[in-house]
Each structure stands twice: as C-alpha cells, then as structure tokens.
Short mmCIF file of C-alpha atoms in Angstrom, two decimals:
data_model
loop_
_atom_site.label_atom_id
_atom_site.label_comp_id
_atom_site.label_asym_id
_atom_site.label_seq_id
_atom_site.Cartn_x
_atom_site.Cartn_y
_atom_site.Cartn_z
CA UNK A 164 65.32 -219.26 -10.68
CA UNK A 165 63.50 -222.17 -9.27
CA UNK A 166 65.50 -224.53 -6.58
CA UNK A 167 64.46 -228.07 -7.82
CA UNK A 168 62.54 -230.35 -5.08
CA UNK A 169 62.76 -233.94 -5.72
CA UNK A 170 60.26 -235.67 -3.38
CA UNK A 171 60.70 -239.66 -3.34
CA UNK A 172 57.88 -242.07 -1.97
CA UNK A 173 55.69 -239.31 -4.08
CA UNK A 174 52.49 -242.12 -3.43
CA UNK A 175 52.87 -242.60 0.51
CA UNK A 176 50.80 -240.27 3.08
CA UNK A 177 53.49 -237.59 3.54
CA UNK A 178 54.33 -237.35 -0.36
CA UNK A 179 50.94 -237.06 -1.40
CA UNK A 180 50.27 -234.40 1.35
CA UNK A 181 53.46 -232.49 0.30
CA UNK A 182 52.00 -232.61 -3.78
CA UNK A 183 48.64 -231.16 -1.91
CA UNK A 184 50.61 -227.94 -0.79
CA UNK A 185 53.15 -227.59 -2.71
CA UNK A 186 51.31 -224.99 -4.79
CA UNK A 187 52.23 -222.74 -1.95
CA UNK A 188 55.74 -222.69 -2.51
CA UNK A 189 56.22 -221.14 -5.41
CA UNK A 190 59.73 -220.48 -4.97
CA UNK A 191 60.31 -224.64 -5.47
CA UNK A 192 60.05 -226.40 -8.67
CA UNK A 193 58.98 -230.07 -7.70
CA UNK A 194 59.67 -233.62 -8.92
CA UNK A 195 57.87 -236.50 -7.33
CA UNK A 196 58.95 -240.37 -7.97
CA UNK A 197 57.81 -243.71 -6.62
CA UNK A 198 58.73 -247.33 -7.23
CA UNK A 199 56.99 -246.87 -10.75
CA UNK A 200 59.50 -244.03 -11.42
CA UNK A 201 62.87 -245.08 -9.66
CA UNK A 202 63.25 -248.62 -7.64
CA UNK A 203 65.07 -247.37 -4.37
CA UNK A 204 65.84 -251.18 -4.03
CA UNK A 205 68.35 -250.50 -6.37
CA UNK A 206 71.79 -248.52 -6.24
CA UNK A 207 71.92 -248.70 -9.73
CA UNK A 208 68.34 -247.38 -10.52
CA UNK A 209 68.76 -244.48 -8.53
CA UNK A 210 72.69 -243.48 -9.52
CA UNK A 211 71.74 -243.37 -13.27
CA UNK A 212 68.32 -241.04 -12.15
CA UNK A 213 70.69 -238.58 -10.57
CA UNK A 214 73.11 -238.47 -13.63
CA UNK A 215 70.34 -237.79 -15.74
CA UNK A 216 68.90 -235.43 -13.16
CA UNK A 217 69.54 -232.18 -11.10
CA UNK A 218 68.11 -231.12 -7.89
CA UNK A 219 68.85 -228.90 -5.39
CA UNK A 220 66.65 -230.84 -2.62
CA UNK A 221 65.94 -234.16 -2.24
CA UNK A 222 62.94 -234.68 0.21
CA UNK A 223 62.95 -238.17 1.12
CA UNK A 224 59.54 -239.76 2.10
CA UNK A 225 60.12 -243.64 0.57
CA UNK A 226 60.29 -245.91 3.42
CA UNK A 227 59.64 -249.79 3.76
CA UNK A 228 56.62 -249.17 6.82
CA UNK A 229 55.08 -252.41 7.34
CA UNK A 230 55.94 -252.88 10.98
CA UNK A 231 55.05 -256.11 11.60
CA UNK A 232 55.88 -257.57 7.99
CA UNK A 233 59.50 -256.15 8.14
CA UNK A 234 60.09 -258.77 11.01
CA UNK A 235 60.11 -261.36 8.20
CA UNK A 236 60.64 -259.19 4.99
CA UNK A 237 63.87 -257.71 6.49
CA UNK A 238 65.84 -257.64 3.29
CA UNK A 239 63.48 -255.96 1.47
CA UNK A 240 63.14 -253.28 4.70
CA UNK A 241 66.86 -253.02 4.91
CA UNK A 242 67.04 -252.16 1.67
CA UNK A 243 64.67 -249.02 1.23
CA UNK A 244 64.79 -247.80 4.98
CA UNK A 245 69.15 -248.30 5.19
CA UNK A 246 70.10 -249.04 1.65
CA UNK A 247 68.79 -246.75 -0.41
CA UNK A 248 69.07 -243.70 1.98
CA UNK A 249 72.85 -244.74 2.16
CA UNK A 250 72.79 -244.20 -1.78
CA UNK A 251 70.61 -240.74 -1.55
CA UNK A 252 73.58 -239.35 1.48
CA UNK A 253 76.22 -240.38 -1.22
CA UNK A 254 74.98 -238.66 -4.03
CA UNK A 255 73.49 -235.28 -1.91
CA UNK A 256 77.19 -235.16 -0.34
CA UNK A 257 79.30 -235.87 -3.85
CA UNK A 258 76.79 -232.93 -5.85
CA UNK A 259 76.30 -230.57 -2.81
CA UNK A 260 72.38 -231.11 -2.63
CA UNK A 261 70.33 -231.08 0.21
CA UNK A 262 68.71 -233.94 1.64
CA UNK A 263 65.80 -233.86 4.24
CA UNK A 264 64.85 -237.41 5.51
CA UNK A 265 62.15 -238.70 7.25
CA UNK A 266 62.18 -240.89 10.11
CA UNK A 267 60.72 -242.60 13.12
CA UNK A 268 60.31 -242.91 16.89
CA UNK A 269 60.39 -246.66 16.69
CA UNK A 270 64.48 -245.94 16.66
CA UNK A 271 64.23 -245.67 20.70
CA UNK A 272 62.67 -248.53 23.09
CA UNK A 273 59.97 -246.88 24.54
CA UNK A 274 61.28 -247.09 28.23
CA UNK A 275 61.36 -243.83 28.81
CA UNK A 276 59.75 -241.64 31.54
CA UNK A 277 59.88 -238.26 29.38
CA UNK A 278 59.89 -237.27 26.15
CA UNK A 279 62.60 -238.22 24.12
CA UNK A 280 65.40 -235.64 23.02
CA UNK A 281 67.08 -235.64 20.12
CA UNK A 282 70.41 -237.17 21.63
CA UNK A 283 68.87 -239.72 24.07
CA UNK A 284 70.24 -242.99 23.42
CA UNK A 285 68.78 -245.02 20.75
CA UNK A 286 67.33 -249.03 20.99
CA UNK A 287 65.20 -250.13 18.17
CA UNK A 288 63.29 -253.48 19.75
CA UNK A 289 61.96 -254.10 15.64
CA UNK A 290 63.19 -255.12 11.97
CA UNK A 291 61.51 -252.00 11.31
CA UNK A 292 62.99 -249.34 13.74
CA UNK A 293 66.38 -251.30 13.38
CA UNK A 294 66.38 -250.42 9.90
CA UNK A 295 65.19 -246.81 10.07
CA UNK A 296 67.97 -246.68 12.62
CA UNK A 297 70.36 -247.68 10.19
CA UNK A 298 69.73 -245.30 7.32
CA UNK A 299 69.90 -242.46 9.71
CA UNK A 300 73.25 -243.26 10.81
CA UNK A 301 74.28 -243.62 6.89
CA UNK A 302 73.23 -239.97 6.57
CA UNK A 303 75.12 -238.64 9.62
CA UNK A 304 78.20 -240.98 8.34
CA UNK A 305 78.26 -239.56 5.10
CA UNK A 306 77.73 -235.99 6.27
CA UNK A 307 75.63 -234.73 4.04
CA UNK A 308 73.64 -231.18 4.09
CA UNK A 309 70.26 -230.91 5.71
CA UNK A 310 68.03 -232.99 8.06
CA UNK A 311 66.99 -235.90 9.64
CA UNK A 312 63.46 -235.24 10.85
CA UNK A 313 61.68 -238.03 13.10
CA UNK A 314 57.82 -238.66 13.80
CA UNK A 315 55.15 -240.52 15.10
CA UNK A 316 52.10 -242.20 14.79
CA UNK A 317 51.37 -240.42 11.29
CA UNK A 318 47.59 -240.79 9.46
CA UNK A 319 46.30 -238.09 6.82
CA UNK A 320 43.42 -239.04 3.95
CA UNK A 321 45.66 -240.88 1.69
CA UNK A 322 46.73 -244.18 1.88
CA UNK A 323 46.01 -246.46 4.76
CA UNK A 324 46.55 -245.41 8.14
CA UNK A 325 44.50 -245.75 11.94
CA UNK A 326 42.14 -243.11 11.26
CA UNK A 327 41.17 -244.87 8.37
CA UNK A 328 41.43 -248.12 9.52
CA UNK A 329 38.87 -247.26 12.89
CA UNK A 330 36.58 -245.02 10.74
CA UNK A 331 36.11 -248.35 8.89
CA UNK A 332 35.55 -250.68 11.36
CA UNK A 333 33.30 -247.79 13.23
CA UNK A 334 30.77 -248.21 10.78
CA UNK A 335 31.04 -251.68 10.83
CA UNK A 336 31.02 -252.37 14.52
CA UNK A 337 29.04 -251.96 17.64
CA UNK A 338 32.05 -251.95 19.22
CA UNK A 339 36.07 -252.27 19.43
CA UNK A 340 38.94 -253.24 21.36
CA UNK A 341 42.20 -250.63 21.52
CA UNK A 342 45.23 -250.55 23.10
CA UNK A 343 45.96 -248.15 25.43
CA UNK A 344 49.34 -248.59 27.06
CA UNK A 345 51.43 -247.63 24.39
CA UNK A 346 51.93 -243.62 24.62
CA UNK A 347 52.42 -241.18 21.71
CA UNK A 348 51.44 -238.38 19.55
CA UNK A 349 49.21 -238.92 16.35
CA UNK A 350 50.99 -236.90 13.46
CA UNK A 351 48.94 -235.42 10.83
CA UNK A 352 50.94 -236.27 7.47
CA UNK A 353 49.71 -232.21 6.21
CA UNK A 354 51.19 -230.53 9.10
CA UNK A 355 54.15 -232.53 8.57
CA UNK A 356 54.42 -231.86 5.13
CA UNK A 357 53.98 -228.02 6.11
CA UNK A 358 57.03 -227.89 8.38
CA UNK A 359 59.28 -229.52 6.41
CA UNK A 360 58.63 -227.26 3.27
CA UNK A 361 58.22 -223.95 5.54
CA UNK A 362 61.78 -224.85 6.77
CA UNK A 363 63.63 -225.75 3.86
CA UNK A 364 65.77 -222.21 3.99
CA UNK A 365 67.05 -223.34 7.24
CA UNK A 366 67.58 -227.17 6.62
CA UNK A 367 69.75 -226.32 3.52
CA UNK A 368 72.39 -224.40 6.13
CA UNK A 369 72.28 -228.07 8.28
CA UNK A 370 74.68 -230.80 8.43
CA UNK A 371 72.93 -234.36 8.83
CA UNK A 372 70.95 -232.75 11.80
CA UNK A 373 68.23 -234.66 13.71
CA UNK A 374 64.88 -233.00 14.67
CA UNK A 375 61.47 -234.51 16.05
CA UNK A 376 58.12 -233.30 14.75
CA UNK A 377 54.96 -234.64 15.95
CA UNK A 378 51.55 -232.72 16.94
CA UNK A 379 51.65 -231.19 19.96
CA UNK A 380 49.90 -233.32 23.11
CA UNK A 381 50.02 -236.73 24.10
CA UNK A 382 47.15 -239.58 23.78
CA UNK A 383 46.82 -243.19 23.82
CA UNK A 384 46.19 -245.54 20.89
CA UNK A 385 42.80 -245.86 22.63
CA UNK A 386 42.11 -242.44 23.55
CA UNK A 387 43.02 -241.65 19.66
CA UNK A 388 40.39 -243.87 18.41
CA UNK A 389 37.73 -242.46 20.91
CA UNK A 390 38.63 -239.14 19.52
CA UNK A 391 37.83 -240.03 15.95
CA UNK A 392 34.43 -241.59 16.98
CA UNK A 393 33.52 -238.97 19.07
CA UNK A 394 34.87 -236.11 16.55
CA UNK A 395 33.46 -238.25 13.51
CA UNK A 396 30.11 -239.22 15.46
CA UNK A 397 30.67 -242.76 15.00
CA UNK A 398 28.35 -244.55 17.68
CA UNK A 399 30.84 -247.65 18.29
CA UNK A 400 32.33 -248.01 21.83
CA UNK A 401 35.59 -248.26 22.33
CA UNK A 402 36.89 -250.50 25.32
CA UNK A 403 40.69 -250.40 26.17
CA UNK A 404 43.21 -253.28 26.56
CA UNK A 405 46.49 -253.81 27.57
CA UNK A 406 49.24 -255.22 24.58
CA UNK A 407 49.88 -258.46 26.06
CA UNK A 408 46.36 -258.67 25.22
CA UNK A 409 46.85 -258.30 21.56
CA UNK A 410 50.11 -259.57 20.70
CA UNK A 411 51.83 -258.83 17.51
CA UNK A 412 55.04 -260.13 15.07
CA UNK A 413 56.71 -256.51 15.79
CA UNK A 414 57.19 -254.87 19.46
CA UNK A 415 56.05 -251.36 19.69
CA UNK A 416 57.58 -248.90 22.37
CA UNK A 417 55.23 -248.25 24.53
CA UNK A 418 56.11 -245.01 25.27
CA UNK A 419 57.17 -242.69 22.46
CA UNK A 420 56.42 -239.00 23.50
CA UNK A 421 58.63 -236.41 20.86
CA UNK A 422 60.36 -233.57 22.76
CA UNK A 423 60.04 -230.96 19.83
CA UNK A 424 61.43 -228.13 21.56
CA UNK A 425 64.53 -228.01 19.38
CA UNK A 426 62.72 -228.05 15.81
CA UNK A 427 60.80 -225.41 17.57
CA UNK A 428 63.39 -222.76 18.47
CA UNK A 429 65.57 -223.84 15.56
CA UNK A 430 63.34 -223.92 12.55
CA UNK A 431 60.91 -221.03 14.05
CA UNK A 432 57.62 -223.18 13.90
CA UNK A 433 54.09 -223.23 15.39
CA UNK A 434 53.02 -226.95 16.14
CA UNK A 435 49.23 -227.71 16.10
CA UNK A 436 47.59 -229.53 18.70
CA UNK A 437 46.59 -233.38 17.84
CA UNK A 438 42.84 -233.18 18.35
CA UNK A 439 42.69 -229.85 16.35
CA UNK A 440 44.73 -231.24 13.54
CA UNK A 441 42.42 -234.66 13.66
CA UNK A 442 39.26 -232.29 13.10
CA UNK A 443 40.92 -231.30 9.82
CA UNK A 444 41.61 -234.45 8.44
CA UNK A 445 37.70 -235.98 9.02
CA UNK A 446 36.90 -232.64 7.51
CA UNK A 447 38.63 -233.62 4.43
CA UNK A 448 37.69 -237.42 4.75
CA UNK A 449 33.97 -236.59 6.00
CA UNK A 450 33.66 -233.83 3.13
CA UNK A 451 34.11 -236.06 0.50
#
C-alpha cells in the first residue's frame, strides 16, 4: 500500500525538483497542488481539500519568498508563510498525518560568529523572516508529527533564482557588481528535495522537530557568482561590494552559515559540497 505524499507549492524550485525525483520513491504515491489547485491564503480553501482528501504526508514547499516585497506586502506574506502553515499543523495534528515544512535562515540576525545550531536564539530583522518565524512556531505550538527543516540561499533550474539571474546578466554584461559581505551556503533545490524524501521514514517518528540543510561549505554572494562564471565560462568580471553599497527594502543577515551536524547524525545523510552540486545544475541548465 502506497503512503500518500501531498506536496504544496508543487510550481516553486523545491516542488518542481521533488516532482523530478519522485519517480525514485516508489514506495510514495504523490499529490502536488499550487495556488491554481488550493489558495493557502485561505483557511477555508484548504479545510474543505483535506475533507475531501487523505494523505499520510504533507510536504510543505508553498511559501510567500519575495524578500524585499514582503516588507510592504506583509499581509499577503503573513498569510502563506504563518497562516496557512498554522492551518496545515491543525489538520496534520487532528488526522495524525505527517507534516515536513520548509523553512529559512532569515529567522536568525546574522550576527553570529559560527554556524547557527538548531536552538540558537532566533531574530528575524525582515517581514519575510518574521513571518517564516511565525509559522514555525505554529507548528511546534500545535505539536504536530514530523519536521521543520531550514535552508539557505536555494537556486535549481526552475523558476527564478541567482544562478539564473547572473547567468543572465553574464551574457549580457562585461561586467558586474556583487556583494560579498553577507556569508552563506548556496542550496541546490535537488539535493534538498533528495534529503527530505530519503528521510521521510525517520521524520514520520518526529514531533515538530527543527533541522538545517544546506550544501556543505561556505561562500560569499560574490564568490557564488564567480563560481557560476567561471564553472559556466561566462567571460564577465565580477567586482565585489560591500551592502551599504547596494541598499535594499529588506535587511539580509549577513552571516547565515547552517550547522547541519544534527540532520546529519539524525537522519543518516551525505551532504554534497556547494561547488560540486552547482556543476550539476549548469549541467542541466547548460544541457538544454
């Protein structure tokens, strides 16, 4: 018998990349909804789904992302990113399902010296990590089974993301300005997609747990988008510049290094390294 895998935000980077795999896990029959399906803005919307609906998992992947819009579309943010997870804890507590959700490092300030643990305190400094900060604590509140799992930085080939967005303006350009004191770890939406579905066994057993996943390694904004040139053999130069130099509606942290050694030794997995996993993706977006 199939355990049934409803993935929501089915269009965004890390739902399309979990539909790319998914063939792999044969053991999972999967669902996948967007806005045109189910409107997460709306408790209503997604109560009536569920009565008309079983599932054993819900993977959660919808989130309001816009990080600089959010600081003046914060109703609309609060409601997919707090709201809507509140409703999705509710209904995986009162029917015994599993919920894995997907969150952000923009939930801590960026102040710190190390990379962050799971239990180090928590300072959003934006509409948009506020509100991711706010449906994770609706999960934990509610109690529900499975997993809160937090990233960073995360690209693949769909949608729009920075590897996009430089291989672009690469091709464009003679040359570009980056930032390069805010610290991080580029994610690669596939590998994400992989741990989260290698590890559902273990999740189901969890209680509203947090995890961080990122790739393994640590990089700048600016040495990311020298990487992608040089990997992609753009010929644009890349010259580096501090954020006060390029000021924006939303403040980033500007340090937000994952510690992943507990998803790690809990869930049993192998993390790739950032530059290796990069290589994959141009492969894809190179190879047509």
């Amino acid at each position: 018998m199939h355990k049934q895998v409803l993935v929501t935000g089915a269009n965004g980077q890390l739902g399309q990349s979990i539909r790319k795999i998914s063939a792999d896990y044969s053991r999972y029959a999967f669902e996948y909804i967007d806005i045109q399906e189910v409107d997460l803005t709306s408790q209503r919307a997604i109560e009536s789904f569920f009565d008309q609906n079983h599932f054993d998992i819900i993977i959660n992947c919808a989130a309001y992302t816009a990080v600089d819009k959010a600081e003046t579309d914060q109703e609309l943010a609060e409601s997919i990113n707090y709201q809507a997870v509140k409703v999705l804890a509710k209904i995986a507590k009162h029917k015994d399902m599993t919920l894995v959700h997907v969150s952000t490092d923009y939930v801590f300030d960026g102040q710190n010296f190390r990379p962050y643990v799971e239990t180090d305190k928590v300072a959003p400094q934006s509409v948009y990590g506020a509100t991711k900060l706010k449906g994770e604590q609706a999960f934990q509140n509610l109690g529900a089974k499975g997993a809160i799992i937090r990233t960073s930085w995360l690209y693949s080939e769909f949608g729009q993301n920075f590897v996009k967005t430089m291989l672009k303006l690469g091709a464009n350009r003679g040359k570009l300005t980056v930032i390069f004191d805010q610290i991080g770890t580029p994610t690669y939406a596939g590998d994400l997609a992989k741990a989260i579905l290698d590890s559902l066994p273990q999740l189901e057993t969890k209680t509203a747990e947090i995890y961080h996943f990122s790739n393994e390694g640590v990089c700048s904004w600016y040495d990311f988008a020298t990487a992608i040139f040089d990997l992609s053999h753009t010929s644009c130069q890349v010259g580096p510049i501090e954020t006060k130099d390029y000021p924006t509606p939303a403040k980033r942290p500007h340090y937000s290094l994952l510690n992943k050694s507990k998803i790690k030794h809990d869930l049993n997995l192998e993390i790739p390294y950032w530059r290796d996993s990069l290589v994959r993706c141009l492969a894809v977006l190179q190879g047509g």
